[in-house]
PDB file of C-alpha atoms and ligand atoms in Angstrom:
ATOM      1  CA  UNK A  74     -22.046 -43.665  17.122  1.00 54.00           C
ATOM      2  CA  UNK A  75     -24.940 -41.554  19.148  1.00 68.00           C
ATOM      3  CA  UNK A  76     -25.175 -39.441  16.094  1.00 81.00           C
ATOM      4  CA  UNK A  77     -25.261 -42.468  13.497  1.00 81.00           C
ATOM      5  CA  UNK A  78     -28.148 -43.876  16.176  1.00 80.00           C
ATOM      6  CA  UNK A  79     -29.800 -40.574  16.360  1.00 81.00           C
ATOM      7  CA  UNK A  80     -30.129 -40.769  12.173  1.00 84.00           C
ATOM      8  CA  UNK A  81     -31.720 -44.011  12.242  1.00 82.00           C
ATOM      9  CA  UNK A  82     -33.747 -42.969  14.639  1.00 80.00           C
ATOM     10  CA  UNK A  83     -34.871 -40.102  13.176  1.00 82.00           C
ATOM     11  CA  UNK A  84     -35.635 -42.383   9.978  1.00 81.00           C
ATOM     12  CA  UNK A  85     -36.956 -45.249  11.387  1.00 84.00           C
ATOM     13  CA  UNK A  86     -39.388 -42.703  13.469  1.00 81.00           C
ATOM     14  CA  UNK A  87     -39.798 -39.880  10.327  1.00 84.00           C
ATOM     15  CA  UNK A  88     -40.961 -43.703   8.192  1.00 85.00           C
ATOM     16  CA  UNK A  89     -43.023 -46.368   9.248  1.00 88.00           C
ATOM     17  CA  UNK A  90     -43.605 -44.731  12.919  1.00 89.00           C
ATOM     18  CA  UNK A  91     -44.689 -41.511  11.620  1.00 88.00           C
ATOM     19  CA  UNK A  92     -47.350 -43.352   8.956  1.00 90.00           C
ATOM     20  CA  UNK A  93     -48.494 -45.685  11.850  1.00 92.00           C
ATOM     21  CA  UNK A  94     -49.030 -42.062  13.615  1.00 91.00           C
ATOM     22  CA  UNK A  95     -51.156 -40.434  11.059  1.00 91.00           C
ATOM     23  CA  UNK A  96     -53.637 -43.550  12.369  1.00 90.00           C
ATOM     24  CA  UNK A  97     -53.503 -42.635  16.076  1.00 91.00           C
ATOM     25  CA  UNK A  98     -57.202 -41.464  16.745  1.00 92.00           C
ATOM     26  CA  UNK A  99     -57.925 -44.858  15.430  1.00 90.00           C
ATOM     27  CA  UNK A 100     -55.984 -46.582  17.885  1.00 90.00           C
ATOM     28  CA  UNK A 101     -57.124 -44.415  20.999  1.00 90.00           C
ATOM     29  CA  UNK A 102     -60.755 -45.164  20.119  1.00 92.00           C
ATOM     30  CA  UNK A 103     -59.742 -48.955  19.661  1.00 91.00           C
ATOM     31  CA  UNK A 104     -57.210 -49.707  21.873  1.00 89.00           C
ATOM     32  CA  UNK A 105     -55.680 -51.377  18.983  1.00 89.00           C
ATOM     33  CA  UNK A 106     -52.127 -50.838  16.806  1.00 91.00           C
ATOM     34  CA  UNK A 107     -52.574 -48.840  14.450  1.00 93.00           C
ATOM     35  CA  UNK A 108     -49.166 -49.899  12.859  1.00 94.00           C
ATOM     36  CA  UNK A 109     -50.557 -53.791  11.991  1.00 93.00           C
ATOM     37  CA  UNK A 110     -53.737 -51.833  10.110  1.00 92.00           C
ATOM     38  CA  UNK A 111     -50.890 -49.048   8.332  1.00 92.00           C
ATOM     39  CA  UNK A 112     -48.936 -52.304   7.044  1.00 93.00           C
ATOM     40  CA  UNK A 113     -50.930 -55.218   7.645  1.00 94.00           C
ATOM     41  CA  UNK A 114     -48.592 -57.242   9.917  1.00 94.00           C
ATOM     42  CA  UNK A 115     -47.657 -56.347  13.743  1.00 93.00           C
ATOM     43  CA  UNK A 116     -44.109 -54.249  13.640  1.00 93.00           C
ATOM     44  CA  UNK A 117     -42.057 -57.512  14.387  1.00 94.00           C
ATOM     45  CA  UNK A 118     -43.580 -59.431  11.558  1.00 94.00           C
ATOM     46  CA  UNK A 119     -42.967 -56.204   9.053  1.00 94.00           C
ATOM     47  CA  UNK A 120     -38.990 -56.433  10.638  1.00 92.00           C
ATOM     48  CA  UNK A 121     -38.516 -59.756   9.708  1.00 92.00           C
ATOM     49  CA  UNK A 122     -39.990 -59.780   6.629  1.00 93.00           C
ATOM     50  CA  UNK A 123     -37.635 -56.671   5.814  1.00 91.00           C
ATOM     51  CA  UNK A 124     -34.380 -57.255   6.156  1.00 89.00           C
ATOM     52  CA  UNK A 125     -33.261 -53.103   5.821  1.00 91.00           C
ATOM     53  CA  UNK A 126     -36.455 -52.629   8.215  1.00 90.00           C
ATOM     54  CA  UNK A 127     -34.601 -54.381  11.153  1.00 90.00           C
ATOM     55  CA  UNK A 128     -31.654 -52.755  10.398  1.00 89.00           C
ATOM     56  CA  UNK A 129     -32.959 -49.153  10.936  1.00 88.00           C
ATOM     57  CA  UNK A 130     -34.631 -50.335  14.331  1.00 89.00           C
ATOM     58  CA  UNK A 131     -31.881 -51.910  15.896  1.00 87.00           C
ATOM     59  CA  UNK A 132     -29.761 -49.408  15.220  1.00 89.00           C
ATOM     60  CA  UNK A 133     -31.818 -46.870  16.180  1.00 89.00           C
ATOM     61  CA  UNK A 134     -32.254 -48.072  19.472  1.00 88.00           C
ATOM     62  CA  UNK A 135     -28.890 -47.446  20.093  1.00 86.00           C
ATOM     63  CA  UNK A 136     -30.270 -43.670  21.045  1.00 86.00           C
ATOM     64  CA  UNK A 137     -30.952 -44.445  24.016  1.00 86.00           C
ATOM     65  CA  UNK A 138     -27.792 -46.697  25.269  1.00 87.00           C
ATOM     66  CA  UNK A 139     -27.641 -43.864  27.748  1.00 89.00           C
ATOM     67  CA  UNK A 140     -30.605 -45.757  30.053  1.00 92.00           C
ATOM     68  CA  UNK A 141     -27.920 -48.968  30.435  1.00 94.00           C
ATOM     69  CA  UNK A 142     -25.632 -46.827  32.115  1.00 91.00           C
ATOM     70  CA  UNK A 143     -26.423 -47.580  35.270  1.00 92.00           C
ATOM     71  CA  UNK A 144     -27.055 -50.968  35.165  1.00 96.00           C
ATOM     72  CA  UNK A 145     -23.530 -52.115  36.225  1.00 94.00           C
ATOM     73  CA  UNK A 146     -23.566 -49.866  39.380  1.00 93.00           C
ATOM     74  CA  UNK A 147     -27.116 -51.185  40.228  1.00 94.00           C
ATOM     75  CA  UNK A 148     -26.949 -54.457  39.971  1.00 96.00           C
ATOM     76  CA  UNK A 149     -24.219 -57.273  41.528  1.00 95.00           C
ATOM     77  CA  UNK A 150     -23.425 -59.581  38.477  1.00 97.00           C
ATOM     78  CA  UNK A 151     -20.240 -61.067  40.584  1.00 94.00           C
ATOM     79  CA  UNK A 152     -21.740 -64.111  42.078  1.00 94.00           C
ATOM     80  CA  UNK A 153     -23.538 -65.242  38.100  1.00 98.00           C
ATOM     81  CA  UNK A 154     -21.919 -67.574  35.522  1.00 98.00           C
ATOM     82  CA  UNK A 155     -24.027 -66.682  32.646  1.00 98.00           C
ATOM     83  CA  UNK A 156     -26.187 -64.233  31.712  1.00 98.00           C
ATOM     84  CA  UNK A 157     -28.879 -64.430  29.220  1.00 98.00           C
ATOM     85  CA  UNK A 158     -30.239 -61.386  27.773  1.00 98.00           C
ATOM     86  CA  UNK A 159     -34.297 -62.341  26.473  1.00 98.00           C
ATOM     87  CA  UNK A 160     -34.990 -60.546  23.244  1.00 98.00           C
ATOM     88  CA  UNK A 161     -31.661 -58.276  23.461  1.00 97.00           C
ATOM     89  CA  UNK A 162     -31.616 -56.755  20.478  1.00 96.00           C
ATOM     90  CA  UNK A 163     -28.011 -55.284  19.403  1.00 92.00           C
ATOM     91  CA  UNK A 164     -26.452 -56.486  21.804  1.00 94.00           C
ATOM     92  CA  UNK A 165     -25.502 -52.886  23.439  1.00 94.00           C
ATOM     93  CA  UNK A 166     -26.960 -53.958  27.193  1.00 96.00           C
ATOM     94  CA  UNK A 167     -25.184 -57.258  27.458  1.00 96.00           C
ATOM     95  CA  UNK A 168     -21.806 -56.070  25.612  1.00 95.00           C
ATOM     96  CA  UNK A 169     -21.562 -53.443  28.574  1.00 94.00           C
ATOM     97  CA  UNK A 170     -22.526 -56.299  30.966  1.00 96.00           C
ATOM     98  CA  UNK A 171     -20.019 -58.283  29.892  1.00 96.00           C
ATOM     99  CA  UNK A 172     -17.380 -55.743  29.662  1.00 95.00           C
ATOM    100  CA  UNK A 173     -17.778 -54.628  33.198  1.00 95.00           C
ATOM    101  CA  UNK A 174     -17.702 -58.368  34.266  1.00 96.00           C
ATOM    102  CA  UNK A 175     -14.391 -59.930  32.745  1.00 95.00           C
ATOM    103  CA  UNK A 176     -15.766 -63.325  34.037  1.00 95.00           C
ATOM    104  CA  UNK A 177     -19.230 -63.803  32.860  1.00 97.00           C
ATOM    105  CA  UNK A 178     -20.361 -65.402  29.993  1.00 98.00           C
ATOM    106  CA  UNK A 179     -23.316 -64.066  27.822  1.00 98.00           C
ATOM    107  CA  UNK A 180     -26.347 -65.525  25.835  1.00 98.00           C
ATOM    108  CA  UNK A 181     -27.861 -62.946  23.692  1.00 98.00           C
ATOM    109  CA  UNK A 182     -31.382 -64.741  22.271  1.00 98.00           C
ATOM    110  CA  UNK A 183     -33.474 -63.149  19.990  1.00 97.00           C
ATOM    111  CA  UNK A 184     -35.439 -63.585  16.626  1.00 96.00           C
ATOM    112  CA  UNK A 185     -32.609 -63.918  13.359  1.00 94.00           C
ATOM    113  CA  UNK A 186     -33.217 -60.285  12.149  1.00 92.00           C
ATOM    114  CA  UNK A 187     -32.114 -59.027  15.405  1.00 94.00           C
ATOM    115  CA  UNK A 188     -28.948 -61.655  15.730  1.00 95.00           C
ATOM    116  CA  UNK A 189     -27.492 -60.598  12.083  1.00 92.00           C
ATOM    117  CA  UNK A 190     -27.350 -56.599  13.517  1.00 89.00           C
ATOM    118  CA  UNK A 191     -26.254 -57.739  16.450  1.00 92.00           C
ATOM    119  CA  UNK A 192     -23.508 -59.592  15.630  1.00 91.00           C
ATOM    120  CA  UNK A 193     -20.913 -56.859  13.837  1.00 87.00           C
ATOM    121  CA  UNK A 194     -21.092 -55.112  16.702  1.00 84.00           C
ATOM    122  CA  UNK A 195     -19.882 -57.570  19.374  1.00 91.00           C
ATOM    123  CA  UNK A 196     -16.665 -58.393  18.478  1.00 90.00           C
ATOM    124  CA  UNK A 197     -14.883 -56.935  21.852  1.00 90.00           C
ATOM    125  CA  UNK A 198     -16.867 -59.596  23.820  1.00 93.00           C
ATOM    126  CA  UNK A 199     -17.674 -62.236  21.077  1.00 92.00           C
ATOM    127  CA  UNK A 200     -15.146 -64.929  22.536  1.00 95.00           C
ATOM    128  CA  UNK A 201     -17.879 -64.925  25.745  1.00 96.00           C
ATOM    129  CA  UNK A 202     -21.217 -64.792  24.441  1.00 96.00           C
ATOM    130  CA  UNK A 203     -23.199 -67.173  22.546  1.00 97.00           C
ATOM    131  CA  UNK A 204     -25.977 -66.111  20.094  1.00 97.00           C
ATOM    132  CA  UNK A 205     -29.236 -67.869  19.858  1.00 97.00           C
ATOM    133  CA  UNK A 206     -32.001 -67.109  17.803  1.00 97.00           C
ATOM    134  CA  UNK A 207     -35.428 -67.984  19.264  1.00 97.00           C
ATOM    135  CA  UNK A 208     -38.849 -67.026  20.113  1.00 98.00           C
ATOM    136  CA  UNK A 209     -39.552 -66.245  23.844  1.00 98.00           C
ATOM    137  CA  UNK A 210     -43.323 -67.214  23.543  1.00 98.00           C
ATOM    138  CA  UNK A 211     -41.932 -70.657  23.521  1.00 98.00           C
ATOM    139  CA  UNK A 212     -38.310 -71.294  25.099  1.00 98.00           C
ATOM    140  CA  UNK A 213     -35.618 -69.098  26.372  1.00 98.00           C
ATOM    141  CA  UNK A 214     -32.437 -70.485  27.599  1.00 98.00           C
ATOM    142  CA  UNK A 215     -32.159 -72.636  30.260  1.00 96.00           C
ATOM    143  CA  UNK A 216     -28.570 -72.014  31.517  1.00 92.00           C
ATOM    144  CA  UNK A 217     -28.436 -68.765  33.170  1.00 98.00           C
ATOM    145  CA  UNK A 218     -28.136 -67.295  36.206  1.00 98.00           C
ATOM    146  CA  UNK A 219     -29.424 -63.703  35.589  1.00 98.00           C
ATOM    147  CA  UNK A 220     -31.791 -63.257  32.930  1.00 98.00           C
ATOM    148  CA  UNK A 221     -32.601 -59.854  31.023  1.00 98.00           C
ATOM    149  CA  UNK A 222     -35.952 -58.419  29.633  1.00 98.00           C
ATOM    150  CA  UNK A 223     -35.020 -54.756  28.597  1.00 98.00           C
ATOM    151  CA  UNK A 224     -37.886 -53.258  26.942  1.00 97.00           C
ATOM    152  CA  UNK A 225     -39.427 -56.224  26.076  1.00 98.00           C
ATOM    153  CA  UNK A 226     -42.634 -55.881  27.875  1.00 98.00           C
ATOM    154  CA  UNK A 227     -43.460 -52.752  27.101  1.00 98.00           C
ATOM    155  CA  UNK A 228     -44.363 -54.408  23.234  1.00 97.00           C
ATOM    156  CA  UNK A 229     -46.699 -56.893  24.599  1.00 97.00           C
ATOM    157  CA  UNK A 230     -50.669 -56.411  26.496  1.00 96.00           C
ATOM    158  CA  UNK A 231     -50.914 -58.105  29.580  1.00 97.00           C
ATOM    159  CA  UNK A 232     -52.154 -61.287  27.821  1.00 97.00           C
ATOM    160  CA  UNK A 233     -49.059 -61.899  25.732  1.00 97.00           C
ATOM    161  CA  UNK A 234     -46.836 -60.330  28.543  1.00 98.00           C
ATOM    162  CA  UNK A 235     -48.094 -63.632  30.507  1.00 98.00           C
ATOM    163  CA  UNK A 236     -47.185 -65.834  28.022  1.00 98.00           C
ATOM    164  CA  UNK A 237     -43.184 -64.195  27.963  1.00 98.00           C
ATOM    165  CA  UNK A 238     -43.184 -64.321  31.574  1.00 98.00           C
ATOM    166  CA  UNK A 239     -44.335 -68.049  31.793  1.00 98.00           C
ATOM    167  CA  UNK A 240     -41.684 -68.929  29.096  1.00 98.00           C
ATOM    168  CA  UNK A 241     -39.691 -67.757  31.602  1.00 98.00           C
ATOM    169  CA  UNK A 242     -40.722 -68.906  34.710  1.00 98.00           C
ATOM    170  CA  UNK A 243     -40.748 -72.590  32.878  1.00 97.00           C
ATOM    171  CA  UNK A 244     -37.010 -71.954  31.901  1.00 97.00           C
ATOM    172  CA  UNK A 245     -35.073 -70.688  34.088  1.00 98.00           C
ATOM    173  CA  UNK A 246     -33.298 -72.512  36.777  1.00 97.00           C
ATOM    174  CA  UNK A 247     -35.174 -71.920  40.483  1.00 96.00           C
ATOM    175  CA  UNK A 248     -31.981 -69.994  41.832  1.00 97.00           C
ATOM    176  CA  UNK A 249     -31.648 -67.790  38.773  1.00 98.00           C
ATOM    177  CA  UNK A 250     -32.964 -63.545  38.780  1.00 98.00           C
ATOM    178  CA  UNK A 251     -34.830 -62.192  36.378  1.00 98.00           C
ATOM    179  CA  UNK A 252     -34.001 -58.042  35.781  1.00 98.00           C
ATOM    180  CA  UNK A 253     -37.090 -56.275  33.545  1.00 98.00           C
ATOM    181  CA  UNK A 254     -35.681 -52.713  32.598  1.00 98.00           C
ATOM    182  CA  UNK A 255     -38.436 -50.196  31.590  1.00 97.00           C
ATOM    183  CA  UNK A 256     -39.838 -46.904  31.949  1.00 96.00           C
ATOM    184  CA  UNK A 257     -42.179 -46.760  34.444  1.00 95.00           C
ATOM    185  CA  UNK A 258     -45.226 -44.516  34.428  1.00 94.00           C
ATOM    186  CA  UNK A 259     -45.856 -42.235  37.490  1.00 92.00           C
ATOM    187  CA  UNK A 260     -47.587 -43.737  40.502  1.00 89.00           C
ATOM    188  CA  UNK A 261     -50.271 -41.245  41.516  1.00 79.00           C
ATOM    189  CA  UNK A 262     -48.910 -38.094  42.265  1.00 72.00           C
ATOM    190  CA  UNK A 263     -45.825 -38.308  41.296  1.00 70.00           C
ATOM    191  CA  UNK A 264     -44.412 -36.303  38.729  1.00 74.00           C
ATOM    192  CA  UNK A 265     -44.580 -36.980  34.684  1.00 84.00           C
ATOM    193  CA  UNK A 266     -42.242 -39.415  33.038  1.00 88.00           C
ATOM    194  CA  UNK A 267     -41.170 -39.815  29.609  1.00 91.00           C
ATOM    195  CA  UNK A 268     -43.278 -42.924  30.295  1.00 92.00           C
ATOM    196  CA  UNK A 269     -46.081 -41.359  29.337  1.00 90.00           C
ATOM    197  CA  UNK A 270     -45.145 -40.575  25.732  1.00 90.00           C
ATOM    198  CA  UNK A 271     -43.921 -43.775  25.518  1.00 93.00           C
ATOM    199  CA  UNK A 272     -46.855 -45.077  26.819  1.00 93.00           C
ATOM    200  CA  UNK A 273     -48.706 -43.482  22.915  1.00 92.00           C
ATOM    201  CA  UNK A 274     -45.959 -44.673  20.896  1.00 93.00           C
ATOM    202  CA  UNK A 275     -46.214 -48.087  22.204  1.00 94.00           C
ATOM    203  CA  UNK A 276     -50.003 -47.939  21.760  1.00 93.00           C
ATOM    204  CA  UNK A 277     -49.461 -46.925  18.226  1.00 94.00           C
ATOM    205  CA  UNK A 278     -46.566 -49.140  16.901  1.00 94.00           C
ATOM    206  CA  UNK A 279     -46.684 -52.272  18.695  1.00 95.00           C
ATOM    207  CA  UNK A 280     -50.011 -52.831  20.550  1.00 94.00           C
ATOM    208  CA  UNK A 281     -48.264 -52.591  23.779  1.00 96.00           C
ATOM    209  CA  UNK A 282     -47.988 -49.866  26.766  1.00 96.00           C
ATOM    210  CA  UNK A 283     -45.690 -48.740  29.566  1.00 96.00           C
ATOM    211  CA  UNK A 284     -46.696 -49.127  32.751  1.00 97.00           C
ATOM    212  CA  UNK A 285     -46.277 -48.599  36.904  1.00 96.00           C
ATOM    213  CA  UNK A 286     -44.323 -50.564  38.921  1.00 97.00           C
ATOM    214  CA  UNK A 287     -47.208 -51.988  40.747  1.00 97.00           C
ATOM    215  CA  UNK A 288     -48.596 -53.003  37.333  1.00 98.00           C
ATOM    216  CA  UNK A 289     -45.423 -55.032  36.926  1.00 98.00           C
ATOM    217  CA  UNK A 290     -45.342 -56.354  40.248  1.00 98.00           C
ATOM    218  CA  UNK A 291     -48.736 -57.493  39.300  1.00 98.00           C
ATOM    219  CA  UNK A 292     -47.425 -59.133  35.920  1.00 98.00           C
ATOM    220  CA  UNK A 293     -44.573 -61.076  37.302  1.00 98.00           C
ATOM    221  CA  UNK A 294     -46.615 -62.066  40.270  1.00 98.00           C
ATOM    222  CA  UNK A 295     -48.688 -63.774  38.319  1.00 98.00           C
ATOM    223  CA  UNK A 296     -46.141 -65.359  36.694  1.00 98.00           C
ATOM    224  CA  UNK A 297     -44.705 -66.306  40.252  1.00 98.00           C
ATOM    225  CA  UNK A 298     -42.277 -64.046  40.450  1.00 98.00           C
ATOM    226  CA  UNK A 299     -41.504 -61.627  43.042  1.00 98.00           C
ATOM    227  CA  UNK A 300     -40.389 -57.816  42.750  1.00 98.00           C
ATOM    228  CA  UNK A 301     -37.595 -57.581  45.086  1.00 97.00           C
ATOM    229  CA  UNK A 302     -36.030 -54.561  44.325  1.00 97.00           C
ATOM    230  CA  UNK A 303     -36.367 -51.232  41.851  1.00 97.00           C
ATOM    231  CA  UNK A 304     -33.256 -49.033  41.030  1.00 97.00           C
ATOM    232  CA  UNK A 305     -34.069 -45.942  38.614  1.00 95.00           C
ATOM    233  CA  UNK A 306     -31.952 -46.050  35.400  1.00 96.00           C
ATOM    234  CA  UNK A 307     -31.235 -42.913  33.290  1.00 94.00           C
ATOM    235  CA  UNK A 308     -34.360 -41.503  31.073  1.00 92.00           C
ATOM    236  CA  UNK A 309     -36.795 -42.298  33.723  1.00 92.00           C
ATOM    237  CA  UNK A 310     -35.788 -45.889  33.020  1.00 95.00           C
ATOM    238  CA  UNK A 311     -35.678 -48.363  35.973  1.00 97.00           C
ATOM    239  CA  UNK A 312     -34.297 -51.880  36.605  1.00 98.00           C
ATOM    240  CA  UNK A 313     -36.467 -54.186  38.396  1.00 98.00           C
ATOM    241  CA  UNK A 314     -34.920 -57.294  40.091  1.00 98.00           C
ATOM    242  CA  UNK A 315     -37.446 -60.053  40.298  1.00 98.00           C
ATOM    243  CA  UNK A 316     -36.938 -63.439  42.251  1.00 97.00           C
ATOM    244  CA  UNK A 317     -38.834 -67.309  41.787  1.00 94.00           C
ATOM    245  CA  UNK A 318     -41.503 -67.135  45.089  1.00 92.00           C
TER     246      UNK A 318
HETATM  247  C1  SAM B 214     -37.797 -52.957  21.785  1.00 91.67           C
HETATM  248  S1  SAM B 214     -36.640 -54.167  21.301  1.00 91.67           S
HETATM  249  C2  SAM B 214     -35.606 -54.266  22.757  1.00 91.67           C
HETATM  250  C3  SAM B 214     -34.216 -54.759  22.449  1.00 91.67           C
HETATM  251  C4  SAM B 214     -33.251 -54.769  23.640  1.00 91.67           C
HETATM  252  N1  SAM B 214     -33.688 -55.670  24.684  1.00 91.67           N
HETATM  253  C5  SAM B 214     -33.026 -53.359  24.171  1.00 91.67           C
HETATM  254  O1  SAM B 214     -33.460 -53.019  25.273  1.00 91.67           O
HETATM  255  O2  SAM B 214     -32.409 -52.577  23.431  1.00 91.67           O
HETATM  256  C6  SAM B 214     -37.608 -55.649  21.400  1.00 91.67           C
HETATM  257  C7  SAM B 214     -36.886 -56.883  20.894  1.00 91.67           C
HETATM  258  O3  SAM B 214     -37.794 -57.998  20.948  1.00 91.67           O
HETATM  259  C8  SAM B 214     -37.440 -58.883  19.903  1.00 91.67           C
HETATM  260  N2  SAM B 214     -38.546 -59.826  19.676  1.00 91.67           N
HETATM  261  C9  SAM B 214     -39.785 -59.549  19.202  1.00 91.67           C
HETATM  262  N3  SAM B 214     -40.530 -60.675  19.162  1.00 91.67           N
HETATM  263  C10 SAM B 214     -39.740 -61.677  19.639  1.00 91.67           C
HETATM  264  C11 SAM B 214     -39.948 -63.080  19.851  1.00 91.67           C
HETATM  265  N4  SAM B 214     -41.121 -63.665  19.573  1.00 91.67           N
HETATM  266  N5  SAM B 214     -38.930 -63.805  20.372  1.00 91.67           N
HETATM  267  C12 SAM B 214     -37.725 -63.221  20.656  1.00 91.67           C
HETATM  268  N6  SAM B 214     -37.473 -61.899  20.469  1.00 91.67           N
HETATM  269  C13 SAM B 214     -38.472 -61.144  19.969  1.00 91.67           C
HETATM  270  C14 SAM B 214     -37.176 -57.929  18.735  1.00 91.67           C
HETATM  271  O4  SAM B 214     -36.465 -58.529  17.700  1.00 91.67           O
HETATM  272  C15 SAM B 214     -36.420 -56.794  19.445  1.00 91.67           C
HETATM  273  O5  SAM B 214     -35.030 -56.971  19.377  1.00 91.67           O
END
């Protein structure tokens, strides 16, 4: 598995990632993707218009499952019903959700690309989670009572970040949490982060950037939410548990 990941990885990154790559003094001097100038459509839009394209991605972020480990010891999932994972990809973060938590029931949402690689590899947990294929800049589920954005924000500038957020503030119920995971970039001194190459990549391929946790505490207060609590995840990931004010 971590080997088959690291290979699609390595393809996904040594194909369209390294082209989009080639561009990157472009998109420092810009501040724009150089991946929607390589291929003329923003790296979601390529995905879905090729079906092998999504494939590679989603399986290639399984090289990093590692950062979900410690999601289960960090966060309490015993008092939720239903958990609805926002844009959650293959599936791996909720699967290991739902395994740890016999009693839960999932909602994995995401675009139809992302649903039809997800879906072979969920069959341990498949009689408890519902797939539903959507687009987050206008409704997520309205059902849950802990919601998930795992590296979801970190594709998006601050503008369209708002517009995810408010989805979600509009959606959820007023009782339910909202957990962002993401790398964060150092705050001041503190030392480097993998963040920070992250940061590039995310510059380059999607138009987005990592960021500090004050920037996200910024983000989802503007989006009402508050930033209750920050537990640090394997490869400088974090989770970030986020209330309704
Ligand atoms: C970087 S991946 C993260 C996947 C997963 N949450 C994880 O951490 O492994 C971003 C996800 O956003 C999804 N996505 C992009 N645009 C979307 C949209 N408009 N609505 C819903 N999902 C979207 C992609 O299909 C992809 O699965």
């Amino acid at each position: 598995m971590a080997g088959a990941a690291r290979r699609s990885a390595a393809k996904h990154g040594g194909g369209p990632f390294y082209q989009s790559f080639a561009a990157l003094t472009d998109a420092v001097r810009s501040g724009e993707e150089s991946y929607a100038k390589v291929f003329g459509a923003h790296h979601f839009a390529h995905m879905a218009a090729e079906p092998g394209l999504a494939e590679l991605f989603h399986r290639s972020m399984a090289a990093s499952n590692a950062m979900f480990s410690g999601v289960t010891r960090s966060v309490d999932f015993s008092r939720a019903r239903t958990v609805v994972d926002i844009a959650g990809g293959n599936g791996e973060l909720l699967s290991r959700i739902l395994a740890a938590n016999p009693g839960l029931h999932g909602v994995l949402m995401d675009l139809p690309n992302a649903l039809a690689s997800a879906r072979p590899r969920l069959s341990e947990v498949a009689g408890r989670l519902t797939l539903v294929p959507g687009d987050f800049t206008k409704s997520v589920p309205a059902n849950g009572d802990i919601y998930l954005l795992s590296r979801v924000l970190h594709d998006w500038d601050d503008e369209q970040c708002a517009t995810i957020l408010a989805t979600c503030a509009r959606n959820m119920p007023p009782h339910a949490e909202l957990l962002v995971i993401e790398r964060l970039l150092p705050e001041g001194t503190d030392p480097a982060s993998l963040a920070i190459l992250w940061d590039v990549h995310m510059l380059c391929n999607t138009g987005g950037r990592e960021r500090s946790e004050s920037d996200y505490r910024a983000l989802l207060a503007d989006a009402g939410f508050e930033l209750t609590e920050t537990h640090q995840l394997p490869l400088d990931a974090h989770v970030m548990k986020a209330r309704r004010r």
